[in-house]
Amino acid sequence: MISHGLRASEASALNVEHWNGKILKVHRSKGQNVSEVPLSREARSHLETYLEWRRQQGGMFEPLPESPMFLAQDPKSAGQRLGYKGLHRMVKKLGAIAGVEDLNPHRFRHTFGTEVIRRGG
């Protein structure tokens, strides 16, 4: 989601009901408006796979409309909303695995903006 220009706080605030299979309804953290964000085919596939995994887990992971889209899975907060700090830690760890120094969620937003400009947006 963050590779589609969302702020980390906006991705964290998503609920399952904000997804209709193609478009996310994002409640923007700066301002009161709601934006519709179409996801790439690849992102849709990953999101659907994740939600299917949650359905299979059941219990606190069951993806009900009002439940958070992304859940923490660490032992202390399993099943709770994945917050900004958890998302930040996850992205940093993935960056370290990929050999990308100082990776953080906001860097994806900048990359998205750069790509939009390169494509004439």
mmCIF file of N, CA and C in Angstrom:
data_model
loop_
_atom_site.group_PDB
_atom_site.id
_atom_site.type_symbol
_atom_site.label_atom_id
_atom_site.label_comp_id
_atom_site.label_asym_id
_atom_site.label_seq_id
_atom_site.Cartn_x
_atom_site.Cartn_y
_atom_site.Cartn_z
ATOM 1 N N MET A 1 0.812 -1.183 0.000
ATOM 2 C CA MET A 1 0.000 0.000 0.000
ATOM 3 C C MET A 1 0.863 1.256 0.000
ATOM 4 N N ILE A 2 1.966 1.187 0.733
ATOM 5 C CA ILE A 2 2.807 2.381 0.788
ATOM 6 C C ILE A 2 3.512 2.639 -0.533
ATOM 7 N N SER A 3 3.629 1.628 -1.369
ATOM 8 C CA SER A 3 4.236 1.856 -2.683
ATOM 9 C C SER A 3 3.258 2.538 -3.642
ATOM 10 N N HIS A 4 2.005 2.721 -3.217
ATOM 11 C CA HIS A 4 0.993 3.414 -4.021
ATOM 12 C C HIS A 4 0.780 4.849 -3.549
ATOM 13 N N GLY A 5 1.734 5.380 -2.786
ATOM 14 C CA GLY A 5 1.691 6.768 -2.366
ATOM 15 C C GLY A 5 1.020 7.024 -1.038
ATOM 16 N N LEU A 6 0.574 5.988 -0.350
ATOM 17 C CA LEU A 6 -0.061 6.188 0.949
ATOM 18 C C LEU A 6 0.977 6.529 2.007
ATOM 19 N N ARG A 7 0.596 7.374 2.936
ATOM 20 C CA ARG A 7 1.419 7.611 4.114
ATOM 21 C C ARG A 7 1.318 6.357 4.980
ATOM 22 N N ALA A 8 2.335 6.108 5.791
ATOM 23 C CA ALA A 8 2.308 4.949 6.678
ATOM 24 C C ALA A 8 1.108 5.020 7.616
ATOM 25 N N SER A 9 0.786 6.211 8.102
ATOM 26 C CA SER A 9 -0.355 6.358 9.001
ATOM 27 C C SER A 9 -1.667 6.043 8.285
ATOM 28 N N GLU A 10 -1.760 6.354 6.998
ATOM 29 C CA GLU A 10 -2.969 6.049 6.227
ATOM 30 C C GLU A 10 -3.099 4.550 6.005
ATOM 31 N N ALA A 11 -1.990 3.873 5.709
ATOM 32 C CA ALA A 11 -2.017 2.416 5.532
ATOM 33 C C ALA A 11 -2.397 1.732 6.840
ATOM 34 N N SER A 12 -1.853 2.243 7.933
ATOM 35 C CA SER A 12 -2.145 1.675 9.243
ATOM 36 C C SER A 12 -3.611 1.839 9.621
ATOM 37 N N ALA A 13 -4.236 2.931 9.190
ATOM 38 C CA ALA A 13 -5.623 3.225 9.559
ATOM 39 C C ALA A 13 -6.656 2.490 8.700
ATOM 40 N N LEU A 14 -6.222 1.777 7.671
ATOM 41 C CA LEU A 14 -7.164 1.076 6.799
ATOM 42 C C LEU A 14 -7.903 -0.029 7.539
ATOM 43 N N ASN A 15 -9.166 -0.182 7.200
ATOM 44 C CA ASN A 15 -9.965 -1.320 7.662
ATOM 45 C C ASN A 15 -10.279 -2.190 6.455
ATOM 46 N N VAL A 16 -10.692 -3.421 6.704
ATOM 47 C CA VAL A 16 -11.036 -4.343 5.632
ATOM 48 C C VAL A 16 -12.133 -3.750 4.745
ATOM 49 N N GLU A 17 -13.088 -3.034 5.337
ATOM 50 C CA GLU A 17 -14.202 -2.456 4.576
ATOM 51 C C GLU A 17 -13.761 -1.369 3.598
ATOM 52 N N HIS A 18 -12.541 -0.895 3.699
ATOM 53 C CA HIS A 18 -12.041 0.134 2.785
ATOM 54 C C HIS A 18 -11.561 -0.461 1.457
ATOM 55 N N TRP A 19 -11.640 -1.752 1.293
ATOM 56 C CA TRP A 19 -11.174 -2.458 0.102
ATOM 57 C C TRP A 19 -12.356 -3.096 -0.603
ATOM 58 N N ASN A 20 -12.508 -2.832 -1.913
ATOM 59 C CA ASN A 20 -13.618 -3.427 -2.658
ATOM 60 C C ASN A 20 -13.159 -4.433 -3.715
ATOM 61 N N GLY A 21 -11.897 -4.806 -3.677
ATOM 62 C CA GLY A 21 -11.365 -5.756 -4.652
ATOM 63 C C GLY A 21 -10.502 -5.116 -5.717
ATOM 64 N N LYS A 22 -10.647 -3.810 -5.907
ATOM 65 C CA LYS A 22 -9.838 -3.078 -6.882
ATOM 66 C C LYS A 22 -9.346 -1.744 -6.352
ATOM 67 N N ILE A 23 -10.153 -1.122 -5.511
ATOM 68 C CA ILE A 23 -9.862 0.235 -5.061
ATOM 69 C C ILE A 23 -9.897 0.314 -3.539
ATOM 70 N N LEU A 24 -8.944 1.050 -2.986
ATOM 71 C CA LEU A 24 -8.922 1.345 -1.557
ATOM 72 C C LEU A 24 -9.541 2.713 -1.326
ATOM 73 N N LYS A 25 -10.369 2.835 -0.308
ATOM 74 C CA LYS A 25 -10.851 4.142 0.126
ATOM 75 C C LYS A 25 -9.962 4.561 1.282
ATOM 76 N N VAL A 26 -9.169 5.590 1.029
ATOM 77 C CA VAL A 26 -8.168 6.025 1.998
ATOM 78 C C VAL A 26 -8.630 7.315 2.657
ATOM 79 N N HIS A 27 -8.717 7.280 3.965
ATOM 80 C CA HIS A 27 -9.038 8.474 4.742
ATOM 81 C C HIS A 27 -7.722 9.202 4.972
ATOM 82 N N ARG A 28 -7.545 10.292 4.266
ATOM 83 C CA ARG A 28 -6.280 11.024 4.291
ATOM 84 C C ARG A 28 -5.989 11.587 5.669
ATOM 85 N N SER A 29 -4.738 11.407 6.106
ATOM 86 C CA SER A 29 -4.356 11.853 7.438
ATOM 87 C C SER A 29 -4.237 13.370 7.518
ATOM 88 N N LYS A 30 -4.012 14.010 6.401
ATOM 89 C CA LYS A 30 -3.937 15.472 6.396
ATOM 90 C C LYS A 30 -5.177 15.988 5.675
ATOM 91 N N GLY A 31 -6.134 16.449 6.448
ATOM 92 C CA GLY A 31 -7.399 16.882 5.856
ATOM 93 C C GLY A 31 -8.492 15.876 6.142
ATOM 94 N N GLN A 32 -9.685 16.212 5.771
ATOM 95 C CA GLN A 32 -10.849 15.376 6.072
ATOM 96 C C GLN A 32 -11.340 14.574 4.874
ATOM 97 N N ASN A 33 -10.642 14.628 3.767
ATOM 98 C CA ASN A 33 -11.169 13.978 2.562
ATOM 99 C C ASN A 33 -10.830 12.495 2.492
ATOM 100 N N VAL A 34 -11.555 11.819 1.619
ATOM 101 C CA VAL A 34 -11.348 10.399 1.355
ATOM 102 C C VAL A 34 -10.940 10.279 -0.106
ATOM 103 N N SER A 35 -9.878 9.533 -0.364
ATOM 104 C CA SER A 35 -9.400 9.327 -1.726
ATOM 105 C C SER A 35 -9.602 7.875 -2.115
ATOM 106 N N GLU A 36 -9.848 7.658 -3.396
ATOM 107 C CA GLU A 36 -9.916 6.298 -3.923
ATOM 108 C C GLU A 36 -8.606 6.008 -4.625
ATOM 109 N N VAL A 37 -7.950 4.936 -4.196
ATOM 110 C CA VAL A 37 -6.636 4.578 -4.727
ATOM 111 C C VAL A 37 -6.738 3.222 -5.424
ATOM 112 N N PRO A 38 -6.629 3.199 -6.749
ATOM 113 C CA PRO A 38 -6.624 1.908 -7.457
ATOM 114 C C PRO A 38 -5.287 1.220 -7.226
ATOM 115 N N LEU A 39 -5.338 -0.073 -6.996
ATOM 116 C CA LEU A 39 -4.105 -0.829 -6.763
ATOM 117 C C LEU A 39 -3.681 -1.564 -8.032
ATOM 118 N N SER A 40 -2.396 -1.732 -8.169
ATOM 119 C CA SER A 40 -1.865 -2.496 -9.292
ATOM 120 C C SER A 40 -2.330 -3.948 -9.180
ATOM 121 N N ARG A 41 -2.268 -4.657 -10.283
ATOM 122 C CA ARG A 41 -2.663 -6.068 -10.289
ATOM 123 C C ARG A 41 -1.850 -6.853 -9.258
ATOM 124 N N GLU A 42 -0.556 -6.575 -9.209
ATOM 125 C CA GLU A 42 0.325 -7.274 -8.264
ATOM 126 C C GLU A 42 -0.075 -6.982 -6.815
ATOM 127 N N ALA A 43 -0.336 -5.722 -6.500
ATOM 128 C CA ALA A 43 -0.734 -5.350 -5.136
ATOM 129 C C ALA A 43 -2.073 -5.983 -4.774
ATOM 130 N N ARG A 44 -3.024 -6.000 -5.721
ATOM 131 C CA ARG A 44 -4.322 -6.639 -5.470
ATOM 132 C C ARG A 44 -4.141 -8.112 -5.145
ATOM 133 N N SER A 45 -3.279 -8.768 -5.901
ATOM 134 C CA SER A 45 -3.031 -10.187 -5.683
ATOM 135 C C SER A 45 -2.430 -10.438 -4.299
ATOM 136 N N HIS A 46 -1.457 -9.631 -3.914
ATOM 137 C CA HIS A 46 -0.828 -9.788 -2.593
ATOM 138 C C HIS A 46 -1.839 -9.522 -1.477
ATOM 139 N N LEU A 47 -2.663 -8.494 -1.648
ATOM 140 C CA LEU A 47 -3.650 -8.161 -0.616
ATOM 141 C C LEU A 47 -4.682 -9.274 -0.487
ATOM 142 N N GLU A 48 -5.153 -9.807 -1.602
ATOM 143 C CA GLU A 48 -6.129 -10.899 -1.553
ATOM 144 C C GLU A 48 -5.520 -12.159 -0.926
ATOM 145 N N THR A 49 -4.264 -12.437 -1.217
ATOM 146 C CA THR A 49 -3.582 -13.584 -0.610
ATOM 147 C C THR A 49 -3.489 -13.407 0.900
ATOM 148 N N TYR A 50 -3.148 -12.189 1.328
ATOM 149 C CA TYR A 50 -3.064 -11.881 2.756
ATOM 150 C C TYR A 50 -4.426 -12.047 3.436
ATOM 151 N N LEU A 51 -5.478 -11.518 2.819
ATOM 152 C CA LEU A 51 -6.808 -11.642 3.411
ATOM 153 C C LEU A 51 -7.280 -13.091 3.447
ATOM 154 N N GLU A 52 -6.933 -13.860 2.431
ATOM 155 C CA GLU A 52 -7.276 -15.291 2.438
ATOM 156 C C GLU A 52 -6.540 -16.001 3.576
ATOM 157 N N TRP A 53 -5.277 -15.661 3.784
ATOM 158 C CA TRP A 53 -4.514 -16.237 4.905
ATOM 159 C C TRP A 53 -5.214 -15.919 6.220
ATOM 160 N N ARG A 54 -5.691 -14.676 6.371
ATOM 161 C CA ARG A 54 -6.397 -14.295 7.595
ATOM 162 C C ARG A 54 -7.681 -15.096 7.755
ATOM 163 N N ARG A 55 -8.411 -15.337 6.660
ATOM 164 C CA ARG A 55 -9.641 -16.145 6.733
ATOM 165 C C ARG A 55 -9.318 -17.557 7.232
ATOM 166 N N GLN A 56 -8.231 -18.112 6.731
ATOM 167 C CA GLN A 56 -7.828 -19.462 7.127
ATOM 168 C C GLN A 56 -7.416 -19.517 8.597
ATOM 169 N N GLN A 57 -6.829 -18.436 9.103
ATOM 170 C CA GLN A 57 -6.415 -18.394 10.507
ATOM 171 C C GLN A 57 -7.631 -18.322 11.425
ATOM 172 N N GLY A 58 -8.642 -17.577 10.978
ATOM 173 C CA GLY A 58 -9.850 -17.431 11.776
ATOM 174 C C GLY A 58 -9.599 -16.690 13.081
ATOM 175 N N GLY A 59 -10.551 -16.782 13.974
ATOM 176 C CA GLY A 59 -10.433 -16.144 15.282
ATOM 177 C C GLY A 59 -10.171 -14.657 15.171
ATOM 178 N N MET A 60 -9.182 -14.171 15.911
ATOM 179 C CA MET A 60 -8.882 -12.736 15.924
ATOM 180 C C MET A 60 -8.361 -12.236 14.585
ATOM 181 N N PHE A 61 -7.953 -13.155 13.694
ATOM 182 C CA PHE A 61 -7.437 -12.756 12.383
ATOM 183 C C PHE A 61 -8.529 -12.689 11.307
ATOM 184 N N GLU A 62 -9.727 -13.186 11.620
ATOM 185 C CA GLU A 62 -10.831 -13.171 10.651
ATOM 186 C C GLU A 62 -11.028 -11.744 10.121
ATOM 187 N N PRO A 63 -10.982 -11.558 8.788
ATOM 188 C CA PRO A 63 -11.083 -10.208 8.221
ATOM 189 C C PRO A 63 -12.529 -9.703 8.114
ATOM 190 N N LEU A 64 -13.073 -9.239 9.218
ATOM 191 C CA LEU A 64 -14.414 -8.667 9.236
ATOM 192 C C LEU A 64 -14.361 -7.250 8.678
ATOM 193 N N PRO A 65 -15.458 -6.748 8.111
ATOM 194 C CA PRO A 65 -15.431 -5.411 7.494
ATOM 195 C C PRO A 65 -14.874 -4.313 8.406
ATOM 196 N N GLU A 66 -15.231 -4.351 9.676
ATOM 197 C CA GLU A 66 -14.803 -3.292 10.588
ATOM 198 C C GLU A 66 -13.422 -3.542 11.212
ATOM 199 N N SER A 67 -12.796 -4.668 10.894
ATOM 200 C CA SER A 67 -11.496 -4.970 11.495
ATOM 201 C C SER A 67 -10.363 -4.267 10.737
ATOM 202 N N PRO A 68 -9.253 -4.032 11.427
ATOM 203 C CA PRO A 68 -8.100 -3.406 10.773
ATOM 204 C C PRO A 68 -7.629 -4.238 9.588
ATOM 205 N N MET A 69 -7.179 -3.556 8.536
ATOM 206 C CA MET A 69 -6.671 -4.263 7.358
ATOM 207 C C MET A 69 -5.390 -5.025 7.701
ATOM 208 N N PHE A 70 -4.484 -4.359 8.392
ATOM 209 C CA PHE A 70 -3.188 -4.974 8.695
ATOM 210 C C PHE A 70 -3.050 -5.182 10.188
ATOM 211 N N LEU A 71 -2.709 -6.414 10.554
ATOM 212 C CA LEU A 71 -2.610 -6.782 11.957
ATOM 213 C C LEU A 71 -1.180 -7.115 12.333
ATOM 214 N N ALA A 72 -0.839 -6.759 13.557
ATOM 215 C CA ALA A 72 0.462 -7.140 14.111
ATOM 216 C C ALA A 72 0.445 -8.642 14.357
ATOM 217 N N GLN A 73 1.608 -9.261 14.233
ATOM 218 C CA GLN A 73 1.691 -10.694 14.459
ATOM 219 C C GLN A 73 2.722 -11.067 15.511
ATOM 220 N N ASP A 74 3.383 -10.044 16.086
ATOM 221 C CA ASP A 74 4.353 -10.350 17.131
ATOM 222 C C ASP A 74 3.596 -10.808 18.376
ATOM 223 N N PRO A 75 4.231 -11.614 19.226
ATOM 224 C CA PRO A 75 3.523 -12.211 20.365
ATOM 225 C C PRO A 75 2.838 -11.207 21.299
ATOM 226 N N LYS A 76 3.420 -10.034 21.501
ATOM 227 C CA LYS A 76 2.841 -9.066 22.440
ATOM 228 C C LYS A 76 1.554 -8.433 21.932
ATOM 229 N N SER A 77 1.434 -8.250 20.628
ATOM 230 C CA SER A 77 0.272 -7.523 20.110
ATOM 231 C C SER A 77 -0.403 -8.238 18.941
ATOM 232 N N ALA A 78 -0.299 -9.542 18.889
ATOM 233 C CA ALA A 78 -0.907 -10.316 17.799
ATOM 234 C C ALA A 78 -2.397 -10.033 17.700
ATOM 235 N N GLY A 79 -2.856 -9.761 16.481
ATOM 236 C CA GLY A 79 -4.262 -9.521 16.233
ATOM 237 C C GLY A 79 -4.693 -8.080 16.390
ATOM 238 N N GLN A 80 -3.808 -7.217 16.881
ATOM 239 C CA GLN A 80 -4.125 -5.801 17.017
ATOM 240 C C GLN A 80 -3.704 -5.070 15.747
ATOM 241 N N ARG A 81 -4.234 -3.875 15.553
ATOM 242 C CA ARG A 81 -3.899 -3.055 14.388
ATOM 243 C C ARG A 81 -2.383 -2.856 14.311
ATOM 244 N N LEU A 82 -1.830 -3.049 13.122
ATOM 245 C CA LEU A 82 -0.418 -2.762 12.895
ATOM 246 C C LEU A 82 -0.266 -1.247 12.864
ATOM 247 N N GLY A 83 0.403 -0.702 13.839
ATOM 248 C CA GLY A 83 0.564 0.746 13.946
ATOM 249 C C GLY A 83 1.750 1.252 13.154
ATOM 250 N N TYR A 84 1.937 2.569 13.220
ATOM 251 C CA TYR A 84 3.035 3.195 12.483
ATOM 252 C C TYR A 84 4.379 2.617 12.896
ATOM 253 N N LYS A 85 4.613 2.479 14.201
ATOM 254 C CA LYS A 85 5.913 1.975 14.672
ATOM 255 C C LYS A 85 6.168 0.560 14.180
ATOM 256 N N GLY A 86 5.140 -0.283 14.218
ATOM 257 C CA GLY A 86 5.293 -1.657 13.736
ATOM 258 C C GLY A 86 5.576 -1.699 12.248
ATOM 259 N N LEU A 87 4.882 -0.871 11.490
ATOM 260 C CA LEU A 87 5.111 -0.791 10.046
ATOM 261 C C LEU A 87 6.524 -0.286 9.761
ATOM 262 N N HIS A 88 6.939 0.727 10.506
ATOM 263 C CA HIS A 88 8.281 1.292 10.338
ATOM 264 C C HIS A 88 9.346 0.222 10.608
ATOM 265 N N ARG A 89 9.181 -0.522 11.699
ATOM 266 C CA ARG A 89 10.141 -1.594 12.027
ATOM 267 C C ARG A 89 10.181 -2.665 10.943
ATOM 268 N N MET A 90 9.013 -3.034 10.446
ATOM 269 C CA MET A 90 8.929 -4.068 9.417
ATOM 270 C C MET A 90 9.645 -3.624 8.137
ATOM 271 N N VAL A 91 9.424 -2.382 7.717
ATOM 272 C CA VAL A 91 10.062 -1.867 6.506
ATOM 273 C C VAL A 91 11.579 -1.787 6.693
ATOM 274 N N LYS A 92 12.025 -1.356 7.871
ATOM 275 C CA LYS A 92 13.470 -1.286 8.136
ATOM 276 C C LYS A 92 14.106 -2.676 8.055
ATOM 277 N N LYS A 93 13.428 -3.676 8.635
ATOM 278 C CA LYS A 93 13.951 -5.051 8.590
ATOM 279 C C LYS A 93 14.013 -5.570 7.159
ATOM 280 N N LEU A 94 12.959 -5.303 6.384
ATOM 281 C CA LEU A 94 12.958 -5.736 4.986
ATOM 282 C C LEU A 94 14.074 -5.030 4.204
ATOM 283 N N GLY A 95 14.304 -3.753 4.503
ATOM 284 C CA GLY A 95 15.385 -3.014 3.868
ATOM 285 C C GLY A 95 16.729 -3.624 4.195
ATOM 286 N N ALA A 96 16.924 -4.019 5.439
ATOM 287 C CA ALA A 96 18.190 -4.639 5.838
ATOM 288 C C ALA A 96 18.389 -5.967 5.105
ATOM 289 N N ILE A 97 17.333 -6.743 4.981
ATOM 290 C CA ILE A 97 17.410 -8.020 4.265
ATOM 291 C C ILE A 97 17.762 -7.786 2.799
ATOM 292 N N ALA A 98 17.173 -6.725 2.214
ATOM 293 C CA ALA A 98 17.396 -6.414 0.796
ATOM 294 C C ALA A 98 18.690 -5.638 0.556
ATOM 295 N N GLY A 99 19.353 -5.237 1.643
ATOM 296 C CA GLY A 99 20.591 -4.477 1.501
ATOM 297 C C GLY A 99 20.370 -3.007 1.172
ATOM 298 N N VAL A 100 19.194 -2.473 1.524
ATOM 299 C CA VAL A 100 18.880 -1.063 1.287
ATOM 300 C C VAL A 100 19.009 -0.333 2.621
ATOM 301 N N GLU A 101 19.970 0.572 2.706
ATOM 302 C CA GLU A 101 20.208 1.276 3.963
ATOM 303 C C GLU A 101 19.152 2.352 4.196
ATOM 304 N N ASP A 102 18.841 2.565 5.450
ATOM 305 C CA ASP A 102 17.928 3.631 5.881
ATOM 306 C C ASP A 102 16.567 3.607 5.181
ATOM 307 N N LEU A 103 16.053 2.438 4.916
ATOM 308 C CA LEU A 103 14.734 2.350 4.293
ATOM 309 C C LEU A 103 13.669 2.641 5.347
ATOM 310 N N ASN A 104 12.695 3.449 4.980
ATOM 311 C CA ASN A 104 11.579 3.748 5.868
ATOM 312 C C ASN A 104 10.322 3.902 5.013
ATOM 313 N N PRO A 105 9.148 3.840 5.639
ATOM 314 C CA PRO A 105 7.911 3.892 4.852
ATOM 315 C C PRO A 105 7.764 5.148 3.990
ATOM 316 N N HIS A 106 8.233 6.280 4.488
ATOM 317 C CA HIS A 106 8.031 7.522 3.738
ATOM 318 C C HIS A 106 8.848 7.550 2.444
ATOM 319 N N ARG A 107 9.911 6.799 2.402
ATOM 320 C CA ARG A 107 10.722 6.729 1.174
ATOM 321 C C ARG A 107 9.899 6.181 0.011
ATOM 322 N N PHE A 108 8.978 5.269 0.287
ATOM 323 C CA PHE A 108 8.110 4.721 -0.754
ATOM 324 C C PHE A 108 7.200 5.810 -1.321
ATOM 325 N N ARG A 109 6.741 6.704 -0.456
ATOM 326 C CA ARG A 109 5.887 7.810 -0.905
ATOM 327 C C ARG A 109 6.656 8.719 -1.867
ATOM 328 N N HIS A 110 7.906 8.997 -1.530
ATOM 329 C CA HIS A 110 8.737 9.821 -2.414
ATOM 330 C C HIS A 110 8.981 9.119 -3.749
ATOM 331 N N THR A 111 9.248 7.831 -3.699
ATOM 332 C CA THR A 111 9.477 7.065 -4.926
ATOM 333 C C THR A 111 8.225 7.078 -5.792
ATOM 334 N N PHE A 112 7.055 6.927 -5.174
ATOM 335 C CA PHE A 112 5.795 6.971 -5.907
ATOM 336 C C PHE A 112 5.641 8.319 -6.606
ATOM 337 N N GLY A 113 5.886 9.390 -5.881
ATOM 338 C CA GLY A 113 5.774 10.729 -6.467
ATOM 339 C C GLY A 113 6.721 10.930 -7.626
ATOM 340 N N THR A 114 7.933 10.445 -7.487
ATOM 341 C CA THR A 114 8.922 10.548 -8.565
ATOM 342 C C THR A 114 8.452 9.794 -9.804
ATOM 343 N N GLU A 115 7.905 8.598 -9.615
ATOM 344 C CA GLU A 115 7.416 7.798 -10.738
ATOM 345 C C GLU A 115 6.242 8.473 -11.441
ATOM 346 N N VAL A 116 5.353 9.084 -10.677
ATOM 347 C CA VAL A 116 4.210 9.786 -11.282
ATOM 348 C C VAL A 116 4.713 10.922 -12.173
ATOM 349 N N ILE A 117 5.697 11.673 -11.692
ATOM 350 C CA ILE A 117 6.254 12.774 -12.481
ATOM 351 C C ILE A 117 6.955 12.242 -13.731
ATOM 352 N N ARG A 118 7.716 11.175 -13.591
ATOM 353 C CA ARG A 118 8.416 10.585 -14.750
ATOM 354 C C ARG A 118 7.444 10.133 -15.835
ATOM 355 N N ARG A 119 6.262 9.722 -15.437
ATOM 356 C CA ARG A 119 5.262 9.223 -16.391
ATOM 357 C C ARG A 119 4.344 10.318 -16.894
ATOM 358 N N GLY A 120 4.682 11.561 -16.546
ATOM 359 C CA GLY A 120 3.921 12.687 -17.078
ATOM 360 C C GLY A 120 2.749 13.141 -16.251
ATOM 361 N N GLY A 121 2.651 12.649 -15.002
ATOM 362 C CA GLY A 121 1.521 13.021 -14.142
ATOM 363 C C GLY A 121 1.712 14.360 -13.475
#
